[in-house]
PDB file of C-alpha atoms and ligand atoms in Angstrom:
ATOM      1  CA  UNK A   1      95.596  40.136   3.642  1.00 46.00           C
ATOM      2  CA  UNK A   2      94.277  42.544   0.996  1.00 46.00           C
ATOM      3  CA  UNK A   3      95.060  42.050  -2.684  1.00 43.00           C
ATOM      4  CA  UNK A   4      97.229  45.172  -2.946  1.00 48.00           C
ATOM      5  CA  UNK A   5      99.429  43.818  -0.200  1.00 61.00           C
ATOM      6  CA  UNK A   6     102.412  41.809  -1.375  1.00 77.00           C
ATOM      7  CA  UNK A   7     102.785  38.315   0.015  1.00 93.00           C
ATOM      8  CA  UNK A   8     105.639  38.426   2.541  1.00 97.00           C
ATOM      9  CA  UNK A   9     108.864  36.849   1.372  1.00 97.00           C
ATOM     10  CA  UNK A  10     109.646  33.955   3.689  1.00 97.00           C
ATOM     11  CA  UNK A  11     112.758  31.991   4.605  1.00 97.00           C
ATOM     12  CA  UNK A  12     115.001  30.022   2.256  1.00 96.00           C
ATOM     13  CA  UNK A  13     113.366  26.697   1.290  1.00 94.00           C
ATOM     14  CA  UNK A  14     115.218  24.112   3.382  1.00 92.00           C
ATOM     15  CA  UNK A  15     114.005  21.255   1.180  1.00 93.00           C
ATOM     16  CA  UNK A  16     116.131  22.738  -1.625  1.00 95.00           C
ATOM     17  CA  UNK A  17     119.065  24.367   0.139  1.00 96.00           C
ATOM     18  CA  UNK A  18     120.342  22.574   3.258  1.00 97.00           C
ATOM     19  CA  UNK A  19     119.930  24.468   6.517  1.00 96.00           C
ATOM     20  CA  UNK A  20     123.658  24.481   7.103  1.00 96.00           C
ATOM     21  CA  UNK A  21     124.455  26.142   3.753  1.00 96.00           C
ATOM     22  CA  UNK A  22     124.534  29.812   2.892  1.00 94.00           C
ATOM     23  CA  UNK A  23     124.656  32.939   5.038  1.00 93.00           C
ATOM     24  CA  UNK A  24     123.007  32.916   8.465  1.00 96.00           C
ATOM     25  CA  UNK A  25     120.281  35.508   8.542  1.00 98.00           C
ATOM     26  CA  UNK A  26     117.773  35.085  11.375  1.00 98.00           C
ATOM     27  CA  UNK A  27     115.643  31.995  10.603  1.00 98.00           C
ATOM     28  CA  UNK A  28     117.077  32.082   7.028  1.00 98.00           C
ATOM     29  CA  UNK A  29     114.838  35.055   6.290  1.00 98.00           C
ATOM     30  CA  UNK A  30     115.635  37.622   3.589  1.00 98.00           C
ATOM     31  CA  UNK A  31     117.761  40.628   4.411  1.00 98.00           C
ATOM     32  CA  UNK A  32     115.915  43.913   4.825  1.00 98.00           C
ATOM     33  CA  UNK A  33     117.610  45.362   1.719  1.00 98.00           C
ATOM     34  CA  UNK A  34     116.231  42.431  -0.317  1.00 98.00           C
ATOM     35  CA  UNK A  35     112.611  43.158   0.587  1.00 98.00           C
ATOM     36  CA  UNK A  36     112.660  46.955   0.966  1.00 97.00           C
ATOM     37  CA  UNK A  37     110.611  47.170   4.148  1.00 97.00           C
ATOM     38  CA  UNK A  38     109.640  44.902   7.010  1.00 98.00           C
ATOM     39  CA  UNK A  39     106.856  44.616   9.574  1.00 98.00           C
ATOM     40  CA  UNK A  40     109.351  43.057  11.975  1.00 98.00           C
ATOM     41  CA  UNK A  41     113.044  43.893  11.610  1.00 99.00           C
ATOM     42  CA  UNK A  42     115.442  41.488  13.305  1.00 99.00           C
ATOM     43  CA  UNK A  43     118.506  43.565  14.116  1.00 99.00           C
ATOM     44  CA  UNK A  44     121.779  42.704  15.827  1.00 99.00           C
ATOM     45  CA  UNK A  45     123.589  44.952  18.286  1.00 98.00           C
ATOM     46  CA  UNK A  46     126.987  43.299  18.799  1.00 98.00           C
ATOM     47  CA  UNK A  47     128.039  45.471  21.722  1.00 98.00           C
ATOM     48  CA  UNK A  48     129.317  44.284  25.122  1.00 98.00           C
ATOM     49  CA  UNK A  49     131.371  47.132  26.569  1.00 98.00           C
ATOM     50  CA  UNK A  50     128.829  47.561  29.398  1.00 98.00           C
ATOM     51  CA  UNK A  51     129.396  44.212  31.118  1.00 98.00           C
ATOM     52  CA  UNK A  52     130.447  43.885  34.755  1.00 96.00           C
ATOM     53  CA  UNK A  53     131.833  40.317  34.690  1.00 97.00           C
ATOM     54  CA  UNK A  54     132.356  38.003  31.688  1.00 98.00           C
ATOM     55  CA  UNK A  55     132.661  39.773  28.341  1.00 98.00           C
ATOM     56  CA  UNK A  56     131.650  38.134  25.055  1.00 98.00           C
ATOM     57  CA  UNK A  57     128.039  39.100  24.280  1.00 98.00           C
ATOM     58  CA  UNK A  58     129.337  41.046  21.270  1.00 98.00           C
ATOM     59  CA  UNK A  59     129.385  37.641  19.565  1.00 98.00           C
ATOM     60  CA  UNK A  60     125.796  36.913  20.614  1.00 98.00           C
ATOM     61  CA  UNK A  61     123.905  38.403  17.665  1.00 98.00           C
ATOM     62  CA  UNK A  62     125.596  36.178  15.113  1.00 98.00           C
ATOM     63  CA  UNK A  63     125.572  33.119  17.389  1.00 98.00           C
ATOM     64  CA  UNK A  64     121.788  33.442  17.657  1.00 98.00           C
ATOM     65  CA  UNK A  65     121.507  33.813  13.875  1.00 98.00           C
ATOM     66  CA  UNK A  66     123.580  30.626  13.400  1.00 98.00           C
ATOM     67  CA  UNK A  67     121.439  28.720  15.916  1.00 98.00           C
ATOM     68  CA  UNK A  68     118.260  29.995  14.223  1.00 98.00           C
ATOM     69  CA  UNK A  69     118.957  27.997  11.038  1.00 98.00           C
ATOM     70  CA  UNK A  70     116.802  25.205  12.429  1.00 96.00           C
ATOM     71  CA  UNK A  71     113.692  27.330  13.027  1.00 98.00           C
ATOM     72  CA  UNK A  72     110.793  26.304  10.792  1.00 97.00           C
ATOM     73  CA  UNK A  73     108.055  28.529   9.362  1.00 97.00           C
ATOM     74  CA  UNK A  74     105.036  27.142  11.260  1.00 98.00           C
ATOM     75  CA  UNK A  75     104.797  27.689  15.028  1.00 98.00           C
ATOM     76  CA  UNK A  76     102.396  25.010  16.327  1.00 98.00           C
ATOM     77  CA  UNK A  77     102.461  26.305  19.917  1.00 98.00           C
ATOM     78  CA  UNK A  78     100.889  29.562  18.710  1.00 98.00           C
ATOM     79  CA  UNK A  79      99.145  27.997  15.671  1.00 98.00           C
ATOM     80  CA  UNK A  80     100.664  30.652  13.426  1.00 98.00           C
ATOM     81  CA  UNK A  81     103.057  31.006  10.502  1.00 98.00           C
ATOM     82  CA  UNK A  82     104.760  34.236  11.563  1.00 98.00           C
ATOM     83  CA  UNK A  83     106.716  34.777   8.336  1.00 98.00           C
ATOM     84  CA  UNK A  84     103.511  34.497   6.272  1.00 98.00           C
ATOM     85  CA  UNK A  85     101.458  36.771   8.557  1.00 98.00           C
ATOM     86  CA  UNK A  86     104.002  39.596   8.350  1.00 98.00           C
ATOM     87  CA  UNK A  87     107.179  40.487   6.508  1.00 98.00           C
ATOM     88  CA  UNK A  88     110.004  39.584   8.841  1.00 98.00           C
ATOM     89  CA  UNK A  89     113.500  40.445   7.627  1.00 98.00           C
ATOM     90  CA  UNK A  90     117.049  40.559   8.956  1.00 98.00           C
ATOM     91  CA  UNK A  91     118.213  44.163   9.150  1.00 98.00           C
ATOM     92  CA  UNK A  92     121.857  43.272   9.862  1.00 98.00           C
ATOM     93  CA  UNK A  93     123.816  44.821  12.703  1.00 98.00           C
ATOM     94  CA  UNK A  94     123.977  48.259  14.271  1.00 98.00           C
ATOM     95  CA  UNK A  95     127.674  49.157  14.401  1.00 98.00           C
ATOM     96  CA  UNK A  96     128.192  50.523  17.914  1.00 98.00           C
ATOM     97  CA  UNK A  97     131.527  51.977  19.091  1.00 98.00           C
ATOM     98  CA  UNK A  98     133.149  49.383  21.419  1.00 98.00           C
ATOM     99  CA  UNK A  99     135.413  52.007  23.039  1.00 98.00           C
ATOM    100  CA  UNK A 100     132.865  54.728  23.850  1.00 98.00           C
ATOM    101  CA  UNK A 101     129.661  53.689  25.629  1.00 98.00           C
ATOM    102  CA  UNK A 102     128.013  57.108  25.335  1.00 98.00           C
ATOM    103  CA  UNK A 103     128.562  57.175  21.591  1.00 98.00           C
ATOM    104  CA  UNK A 104     127.378  53.549  21.297  1.00 98.00           C
ATOM    105  CA  UNK A 105     124.172  54.356  23.197  1.00 98.00           C
ATOM    106  CA  UNK A 106     123.513  57.300  20.857  1.00 98.00           C
ATOM    107  CA  UNK A 107     124.189  55.168  17.777  1.00 98.00           C
ATOM    108  CA  UNK A 108     121.801  52.422  18.898  1.00 99.00           C
ATOM    109  CA  UNK A 109     119.064  54.935  19.724  1.00 98.00           C
ATOM    110  CA  UNK A 110     119.394  56.645  16.341  1.00 98.00           C
ATOM    111  CA  UNK A 111     119.571  53.432  14.269  1.00 98.00           C
ATOM    112  CA  UNK A 112     116.665  51.846  16.166  1.00 99.00           C
ATOM    113  CA  UNK A 113     114.640  55.030  15.668  1.00 98.00           C
ATOM    114  CA  UNK A 114     115.268  54.949  11.919  1.00 98.00           C
ATOM    115  CA  UNK A 115     114.028  51.350  11.697  1.00 98.00           C
ATOM    116  CA  UNK A 116     110.953  52.151  13.824  1.00 98.00           C
ATOM    117  CA  UNK A 117     110.204  55.148  11.576  1.00 98.00           C
ATOM    118  CA  UNK A 118     109.787  52.758   8.626  1.00 98.00           C
ATOM    119  CA  UNK A 119     106.888  51.150  10.524  1.00 98.00           C
ATOM    120  CA  UNK A 120     108.851  48.091  11.643  1.00 98.00           C
ATOM    121  CA  UNK A 121     108.746  46.535  15.076  1.00 98.00           C
ATOM    122  CA  UNK A 122     112.168  45.527  16.343  1.00 99.00           C
ATOM    123  CA  UNK A 123     113.357  42.088  17.375  1.00 99.00           C
ATOM    124  CA  UNK A 124     116.829  42.960  18.618  1.00 99.00           C
ATOM    125  CA  UNK A 125     119.565  40.382  19.223  1.00 98.00           C
ATOM    126  CA  UNK A 126     122.236  41.593  21.673  1.00 97.00           C
ATOM    127  CA  UNK A 127     124.727  42.440  22.792  1.00 97.00           C
ATOM    128  CA  UNK A 128     124.741  43.113  26.523  1.00 98.00           C
ATOM    129  CA  UNK A 129     121.814  44.608  28.442  1.00 98.00           C
ATOM    130  CA  UNK A 130     123.122  48.184  28.169  1.00 98.00           C
ATOM    131  CA  UNK A 131     121.417  48.358  24.765  1.00 98.00           C
ATOM    132  CA  UNK A 132     117.925  48.098  26.272  1.00 98.00           C
ATOM    133  CA  UNK A 133     118.110  51.778  27.309  1.00 98.00           C
ATOM    134  CA  UNK A 134     118.620  53.293  23.825  1.00 99.00           C
ATOM    135  CA  UNK A 135     116.140  50.780  22.386  1.00 99.00           C
ATOM    136  CA  UNK A 136     113.520  51.859  24.942  1.00 99.00           C
ATOM    137  CA  UNK A 137     114.232  55.522  24.225  1.00 99.00           C
ATOM    138  CA  UNK A 138     113.572  54.952  20.522  1.00 99.00           C
ATOM    139  CA  UNK A 139     110.427  52.914  21.198  1.00 98.00           C
ATOM    140  CA  UNK A 140     109.084  55.492  23.684  1.00 98.00           C
ATOM    141  CA  UNK A 141     109.625  58.299  21.194  1.00 98.00           C
ATOM    142  CA  UNK A 142     107.194  56.473  18.929  1.00 98.00           C
ATOM    143  CA  UNK A 143     104.699  55.022  21.433  1.00 98.00           C
ATOM    144  CA  UNK A 144     105.102  57.115  24.587  1.00 98.00           C
ATOM    145  CA  UNK A 145     106.007  55.390  27.875  1.00 98.00           C
ATOM    146  CA  UNK A 146     105.726  51.620  27.415  1.00 98.00           C
ATOM    147  CA  UNK A 147     104.897  48.715  29.697  1.00 98.00           C
ATOM    148  CA  UNK A 148     107.979  46.588  30.337  1.00 98.00           C
ATOM    149  CA  UNK A 149     108.286  42.888  30.888  1.00 98.00           C
ATOM    150  CA  UNK A 150     111.867  42.179  31.885  1.00 98.00           C
ATOM    151  CA  UNK A 151     113.023  38.544  32.060  1.00 99.00           C
ATOM    152  CA  UNK A 152     116.325  38.382  33.925  1.00 98.00           C
ATOM    153  CA  UNK A 153     118.068  36.808  36.917  1.00 98.00           C
ATOM    154  CA  UNK A 154     118.959  40.364  37.936  1.00 98.00           C
ATOM    155  CA  UNK A 155     117.021  43.562  38.559  1.00 98.00           C
ATOM    156  CA  UNK A 156     119.194  45.778  36.318  1.00 98.00           C
ATOM    157  CA  UNK A 157     117.925  48.791  38.273  1.00 98.00           C
ATOM    158  CA  UNK A 158     121.196  49.511  40.043  1.00 97.00           C
ATOM    159  CA  UNK A 159     122.414  53.109  39.982  1.00 97.00           C
ATOM    160  CA  UNK A 160     126.053  53.138  38.812  1.00 96.00           C
ATOM    161  CA  UNK A 161     129.135  50.919  38.569  1.00 95.00           C
ATOM    162  CA  UNK A 162     132.496  52.636  39.073  1.00 96.00           C
ATOM    163  CA  UNK A 163     130.558  55.857  38.626  1.00 97.00           C
ATOM    164  CA  UNK A 164     129.310  54.817  35.181  1.00 97.00           C
ATOM    165  CA  UNK A 165     125.628  55.475  34.464  1.00 98.00           C
ATOM    166  CA  UNK A 166     125.393  53.340  31.318  1.00 98.00           C
ATOM    167  CA  UNK A 167     126.158  49.672  32.064  1.00 98.00           C
ATOM    168  CA  UNK A 168     124.377  46.365  31.635  1.00 98.00           C
ATOM    169  CA  UNK A 169     123.201  46.498  35.272  1.00 97.00           C
ATOM    170  CA  UNK A 170     121.584  49.934  35.129  1.00 98.00           C
ATOM    171  CA  UNK A 171     119.405  50.389  32.011  1.00 98.00           C
ATOM    172  CA  UNK A 172     116.020  50.202  33.706  1.00 98.00           C
ATOM    173  CA  UNK A 173     116.830  52.711  36.467  1.00 98.00           C
ATOM    174  CA  UNK A 174     117.892  55.155  33.747  1.00 98.00           C
ATOM    175  CA  UNK A 175     114.710  54.380  31.803  1.00 98.00           C
ATOM    176  CA  UNK A 176     112.517  55.074  34.871  1.00 98.00           C
ATOM    177  CA  UNK A 177     114.412  58.318  35.558  1.00 98.00           C
ATOM    178  CA  UNK A 178     113.856  59.399  31.954  1.00 98.00           C
ATOM    179  CA  UNK A 179     110.108  58.746  32.143  1.00 98.00           C
ATOM    180  CA  UNK A 180     110.089  56.393  29.161  1.00 98.00           C
ATOM    181  CA  UNK A 181     108.442  53.492  31.018  1.00 98.00           C
ATOM    182  CA  UNK A 182     104.797  53.212  32.058  1.00 98.00           C
ATOM    183  CA  UNK A 183     105.428  52.675  35.776  1.00 97.00           C
ATOM    184  CA  UNK A 184     101.984  51.142  36.310  1.00 97.00           C
ATOM    185  CA  UNK A 185     103.030  48.058  34.307  1.00 98.00           C
ATOM    186  CA  UNK A 186     106.616  47.062  35.053  1.00 98.00           C
ATOM    187  CA  UNK A 187     107.559  43.491  35.904  1.00 98.00           C
ATOM    188  CA  UNK A 188     110.714  41.485  36.387  1.00 98.00           C
ATOM    189  CA  UNK A 189     110.381  37.747  35.769  1.00 98.00           C
ATOM    190  CA  UNK A 190     112.904  35.059  36.715  1.00 98.00           C
ATOM    191  CA  UNK A 191     114.628  37.156  39.385  1.00 98.00           C
ATOM    192  CA  UNK A 192     116.937  35.282  41.771  1.00 98.00           C
ATOM    193  CA  UNK A 193     120.394  35.210  43.282  1.00 97.00           C
ATOM    194  CA  UNK A 194     122.306  37.245  45.846  1.00 97.00           C
ATOM    195  CA  UNK A 195     122.023  41.048  45.976  1.00 97.00           C
ATOM    196  CA  UNK A 196     124.179  43.809  47.465  1.00 96.00           C
ATOM    197  CA  UNK A 197     121.533  44.442  50.126  1.00 97.00           C
ATOM    198  CA  UNK A 198     117.790  44.564  50.810  1.00 98.00           C
ATOM    199  CA  UNK A 199     117.814  48.159  49.578  1.00 97.00           C
ATOM    200  CA  UNK A 200     118.221  46.817  46.020  1.00 98.00           C
ATOM    201  CA  UNK A 201     114.685  45.432  46.355  1.00 98.00           C
ATOM    202  CA  UNK A 202     113.106  48.435  48.102  1.00 98.00           C
ATOM    203  CA  UNK A 203     114.618  50.840  45.534  1.00 98.00           C
ATOM    204  CA  UNK A 204     113.328  48.631  42.741  1.00 98.00           C
ATOM    205  CA  UNK A 205     109.814  48.485  44.228  1.00 98.00           C
ATOM    206  CA  UNK A 206     109.777  52.304  44.572  1.00 98.00           C
ATOM    207  CA  UNK A 207     110.379  52.547  40.831  1.00 98.00           C
ATOM    208  CA  UNK A 208     107.184  50.561  40.330  1.00 98.00           C
ATOM    209  CA  UNK A 209     108.472  47.106  39.481  1.00 98.00           C
ATOM    210  CA  UNK A 210     106.678  43.918  40.459  1.00 98.00           C
ATOM    211  CA  UNK A 211     108.786  40.787  40.802  1.00 98.00           C
ATOM    212  CA  UNK A 212     107.986  37.234  39.764  1.00 98.00           C
ATOM    213  CA  UNK A 213     110.963  35.228  40.986  1.00 98.00           C
ATOM    214  CA  UNK A 214     112.105  32.026  39.309  1.00 98.00           C
ATOM    215  CA  UNK A 215     110.769  30.184  42.388  1.00 98.00           C
ATOM    216  CA  UNK A 216     107.369  31.887  41.893  1.00 98.00           C
ATOM    217  CA  UNK A 217     107.287  30.546  38.333  1.00 98.00           C
ATOM    218  CA  UNK A 218     107.976  27.044  39.659  1.00 98.00           C
ATOM    219  CA  UNK A 219     105.376  27.281  42.463  1.00 98.00           C
ATOM    220  CA  UNK A 220     102.558  29.099  40.629  1.00 98.00           C
ATOM    221  CA  UNK A 221     103.081  27.595  37.213  1.00 98.00           C
ATOM    222  CA  UNK A 222     103.412  29.248  33.845  1.00 98.00           C
ATOM    223  CA  UNK A 223      99.686  29.700  33.107  1.00 98.00           C
ATOM    224  CA  UNK A 224      98.962  31.623  36.303  1.00 98.00           C
ATOM    225  CA  UNK A 225     102.091  33.746  35.863  1.00 98.00           C
ATOM    226  CA  UNK A 226     101.213  34.597  32.260  1.00 98.00           C
ATOM    227  CA  UNK A 227      97.605  35.442  33.282  1.00 98.00           C
ATOM    228  CA  UNK A 228      98.803  37.838  35.977  1.00 97.00           C
ATOM    229  CA  UNK A 229     101.314  39.506  33.679  1.00 98.00           C
ATOM    230  CA  UNK A 230      98.709  39.878  30.944  1.00 97.00           C
ATOM    231  CA  UNK A 231      96.247  41.499  33.343  1.00 97.00           C
ATOM    232  CA  UNK A 232      98.893  43.955  34.527  1.00 96.00           C
ATOM    233  CA  UNK A 233      99.881  44.868  30.969  1.00 98.00           C
ATOM    234  CA  UNK A 234      96.395  45.129  29.448  1.00 97.00           C
ATOM    235  CA  UNK A 235      96.515  46.725  26.009  1.00 96.00           C
ATOM    236  CA  UNK A 236      99.365  49.110  26.780  1.00 98.00           C
ATOM    237  CA  UNK A 237     102.186  49.169  24.235  1.00 98.00           C
ATOM    238  CA  UNK A 238     104.532  46.514  25.597  1.00 98.00           C
ATOM    239  CA  UNK A 239     108.290  46.097  25.344  1.00 99.00           C
ATOM    240  CA  UNK A 240     109.750  42.710  26.316  1.00 99.00           C
ATOM    241  CA  UNK A 241     113.428  42.584  27.257  1.00 99.00           C
ATOM    242  CA  UNK A 242     114.901  39.123  27.789  1.00 99.00           C
ATOM    243  CA  UNK A 243     118.266  38.601  29.389  1.00 99.00           C
ATOM    244  CA  UNK A 244     119.047  34.980  28.549  1.00 99.00           C
ATOM    245  CA  UNK A 245     120.403  34.616  32.096  1.00 98.00           C
ATOM    246  CA  UNK A 246     116.765  34.447  33.228  1.00 98.00           C
ATOM    247  CA  UNK A 247     117.264  30.781  32.337  1.00 99.00           C
ATOM    248  CA  UNK A 248     119.124  28.410  34.620  1.00 98.00           C
ATOM    249  CA  UNK A 249     122.793  27.921  33.663  1.00 98.00           C
ATOM    250  CA  UNK A 250     121.750  24.366  32.699  1.00 98.00           C
ATOM    251  CA  UNK A 251     119.635  25.961  29.942  1.00 98.00           C
ATOM    252  CA  UNK A 252     121.860  28.956  29.204  1.00 98.00           C
ATOM    253  CA  UNK A 253     125.464  28.497  30.297  1.00 98.00           C
ATOM    254  CA  UNK A 254     126.776  30.906  27.654  1.00 98.00           C
ATOM    255  CA  UNK A 255     126.118  34.197  29.393  1.00 98.00           C
ATOM    256  CA  UNK A 256     127.979  36.875  31.317  1.00 98.00           C
ATOM    257  CA  UNK A 257     126.576  36.690  34.851  1.00 98.00           C
ATOM    258  CA  UNK A 258     125.022  33.246  35.466  1.00 98.00           C
ATOM    259  CA  UNK A 259     122.972  32.505  38.605  1.00 98.00           C
ATOM    260  CA  UNK A 260     121.837  29.073  39.815  1.00 98.00           C
ATOM    261  CA  UNK A 261     118.167  28.238  40.286  1.00 98.00           C
ATOM    262  CA  UNK A 262     116.681  29.695  37.120  1.00 98.00           C
ATOM    263  CA  UNK A 263     113.755  28.956  34.842  1.00 98.00           C
ATOM    264  CA  UNK A 264     113.831  26.257  32.214  1.00 98.00           C
ATOM    265  CA  UNK A 265     113.667  27.240  28.559  1.00 98.00           C
ATOM    266  CA  UNK A 266     110.294  25.453  28.454  1.00 98.00           C
ATOM    267  CA  UNK A 267     108.923  27.743  31.181  1.00 98.00           C
ATOM    268  CA  UNK A 268     110.177  30.889  29.432  1.00 98.00           C
ATOM    269  CA  UNK A 269     108.712  29.897  26.062  1.00 98.00           C
ATOM    270  CA  UNK A 270     105.363  28.970  27.647  1.00 98.00           C
ATOM    271  CA  UNK A 271     105.071  32.289  29.519  1.00 98.00           C
ATOM    272  CA  UNK A 272     105.765  34.153  26.268  1.00 98.00           C
ATOM    273  CA  UNK A 273     103.113  32.138  24.421  1.00 98.00           C
ATOM    274  CA  UNK A 274     100.676  33.170  27.160  1.00 98.00           C
ATOM    275  CA  UNK A 275     101.090  36.836  26.142  1.00 98.00           C
ATOM    276  CA  UNK A 276      99.399  36.311  22.780  1.00 95.00           C
ATOM    277  CA  UNK A 277      96.831  39.093  23.143  1.00 89.00           C
ATOM    278  CA  UNK A 278      99.356  41.749  24.193  1.00 97.00           C
ATOM    279  CA  UNK A 279     100.396  44.691  22.040  1.00 98.00           C
ATOM    280  CA  UNK A 280     104.076  43.766  21.789  1.00 98.00           C
ATOM    281  CA  UNK A 281     105.674  46.713  19.998  1.00 98.00           C
ATOM    282  CA  UNK A 282     109.325  45.588  20.145  1.00 99.00           C
ATOM    283  CA  UNK A 283     111.573  43.172  22.014  1.00 99.00           C
ATOM    284  CA  UNK A 284     115.161  42.204  22.660  1.00 99.00           C
ATOM    285  CA  UNK A 285     117.064  39.055  23.614  1.00 99.00           C
ATOM    286  CA  UNK A 286     120.444  39.899  25.122  1.00 99.00           C
ATOM    287  CA  UNK A 287     123.480  38.572  27.005  1.00 98.00           C
ATOM    288  CA  UNK A 288     124.219  35.492  24.885  1.00 99.00           C
ATOM    289  CA  UNK A 289     127.996  35.037  25.227  1.00 98.00           C
ATOM    290  CA  UNK A 290     128.912  32.070  23.020  1.00 98.00           C
ATOM    291  CA  UNK A 291     132.462  31.578  24.308  1.00 98.00           C
ATOM    292  CA  UNK A 292     131.017  30.105  27.550  1.00 98.00           C
ATOM    293  CA  UNK A 293     128.425  28.044  25.706  1.00 98.00           C
ATOM    294  CA  UNK A 294     128.381  24.315  25.044  1.00 97.00           C
ATOM    295  CA  UNK A 295     126.795  22.701  21.990  1.00 97.00           C
ATOM    296  CA  UNK A 296     124.914  25.964  21.213  1.00 98.00           C
ATOM    297  CA  UNK A 297     122.613  25.381  24.220  1.00 98.00           C
ATOM    298  CA  UNK A 298     122.281  29.094  24.933  1.00 98.00           C
ATOM    299  CA  UNK A 299     122.013  30.362  21.383  1.00 98.00           C
ATOM    300  CA  UNK A 300     119.440  27.685  20.500  1.00 98.00           C
ATOM    301  CA  UNK A 301     117.363  28.795  23.523  1.00 99.00           C
ATOM    302  CA  UNK A 302     117.777  32.438  22.468  1.00 99.00           C
ATOM    303  CA  UNK A 303     116.803  31.725  18.862  1.00 99.00           C
ATOM    304  CA  UNK A 304     113.609  29.967  19.954  1.00 98.00           C
ATOM    305  CA  UNK A 305     112.879  32.809  22.371  1.00 99.00           C
ATOM    306  CA  UNK A 306     113.228  35.345  19.544  1.00 99.00           C
ATOM    307  CA  UNK A 307     111.005  33.117  17.381  1.00 99.00           C
ATOM    308  CA  UNK A 308     108.179  33.171  19.953  1.00 98.00           C
ATOM    309  CA  UNK A 309     108.499  36.954  20.294  1.00 98.00           C
ATOM    310  CA  UNK A 310     108.486  37.374  16.511  1.00 98.00           C
ATOM    311  CA  UNK A 311     105.374  35.198  16.308  1.00 98.00           C
ATOM    312  CA  UNK A 312     103.625  37.371  18.921  1.00 98.00           C
ATOM    313  CA  UNK A 313     104.433  40.502  16.909  1.00 98.00           C
ATOM    314  CA  UNK A 314     103.410  38.943  13.573  1.00 98.00           C
ATOM    315  CA  UNK A 315     100.072  37.799  15.024  1.00 98.00           C
ATOM    316  CA  UNK A 316      99.406  41.254  16.427  1.00 98.00           C
ATOM    317  CA  UNK A 317     100.301  42.894  13.096  1.00 98.00           C
ATOM    318  CA  UNK A 318      97.957  40.525  11.241  1.00 97.00           C
ATOM    319  CA  UNK A 319      95.138  41.169  13.733  1.00 97.00           C
ATOM    320  CA  UNK A 320      95.564  44.952  13.462  1.00 96.00           C
ATOM    321  CA  UNK A 321      95.605  44.746   9.659  1.00 95.00           C
ATOM    322  CA  UNK A 322      92.434  42.667   9.696  1.00 94.00           C
ATOM    323  CA  UNK A 323      90.574  45.053  12.001  1.00 94.00           C
ATOM    324  CA  UNK A 324      91.694  48.045   9.887  1.00 94.00           C
ATOM    325  CA  UNK A 325      90.250  46.367   6.778  1.00 91.00           C
ATOM    326  CA  UNK A 326      86.935  45.658   8.430  1.00 84.00           C
TER     327      UNK A 326
HETATM  328 MN1  LIG B   1     120.315  41.887  32.427  1.00 77.25          MN
END
């Protein structure tokens, strides 16, 4: 870090103020308005009007913040201190209209775009999966079509529900139609569970998606899966969208559309750590619905997932800064 660069302001010191005291920003980090600007902005989108089954993900953003109180500043699995490598700050919530999905989608796109314009990468805490579409629109406006790694039990490339184009089961079909994804590098990971018909899969493949099912992860192992994903992504700008229902209900019961036979949280975290060289430009973790949770199992898993993603972004930011100074 060069001398003119201010040392990032890190989390509250938990040896002085207990972890369970004070307001719950993500990982006890400063708010964005306290630090002025951020390299990584953690932003909530408490919106769940796009769900097809159990509602409740509107409470996910703050549940993940609460569960993130126990995150510590050094990440040994990636040998990095993300909050020292880059300024990470909590940007609060985007206030999306719960009664008007079209207006909510516009609001999220605009607010995400404003944060991206400050130079921040986004670590978004949902909210239901509908929000991935406006987030991708904002990211693509900055980076062009992006590679997408989509962790989910479901494909989320269905066309419409009840005639509605914007739902939590349709964001990636809309994104392909809009040309905001790089269709040479699209992957679903953790896919499983019953579908409406085989056509769901053939339609999805036509859009360019590759599928790594949860059974593939178990059979091939996390290292091989991460290697293959990394090769497919290369150095393209990458967006990672994580529906917490990619995890087995044993690891994430608090979600809207659970499916048996999913990945463990250990497998998810290890695959993410295997993406260390990728150019992760922004990410989301969505579909945490705390009312169906037990003992914060789901929000703890989501907070650690967001922590690994934040670490990936902070490492990339530090590496880019270093190469620019050379
Ligand atoms: Mn989803």
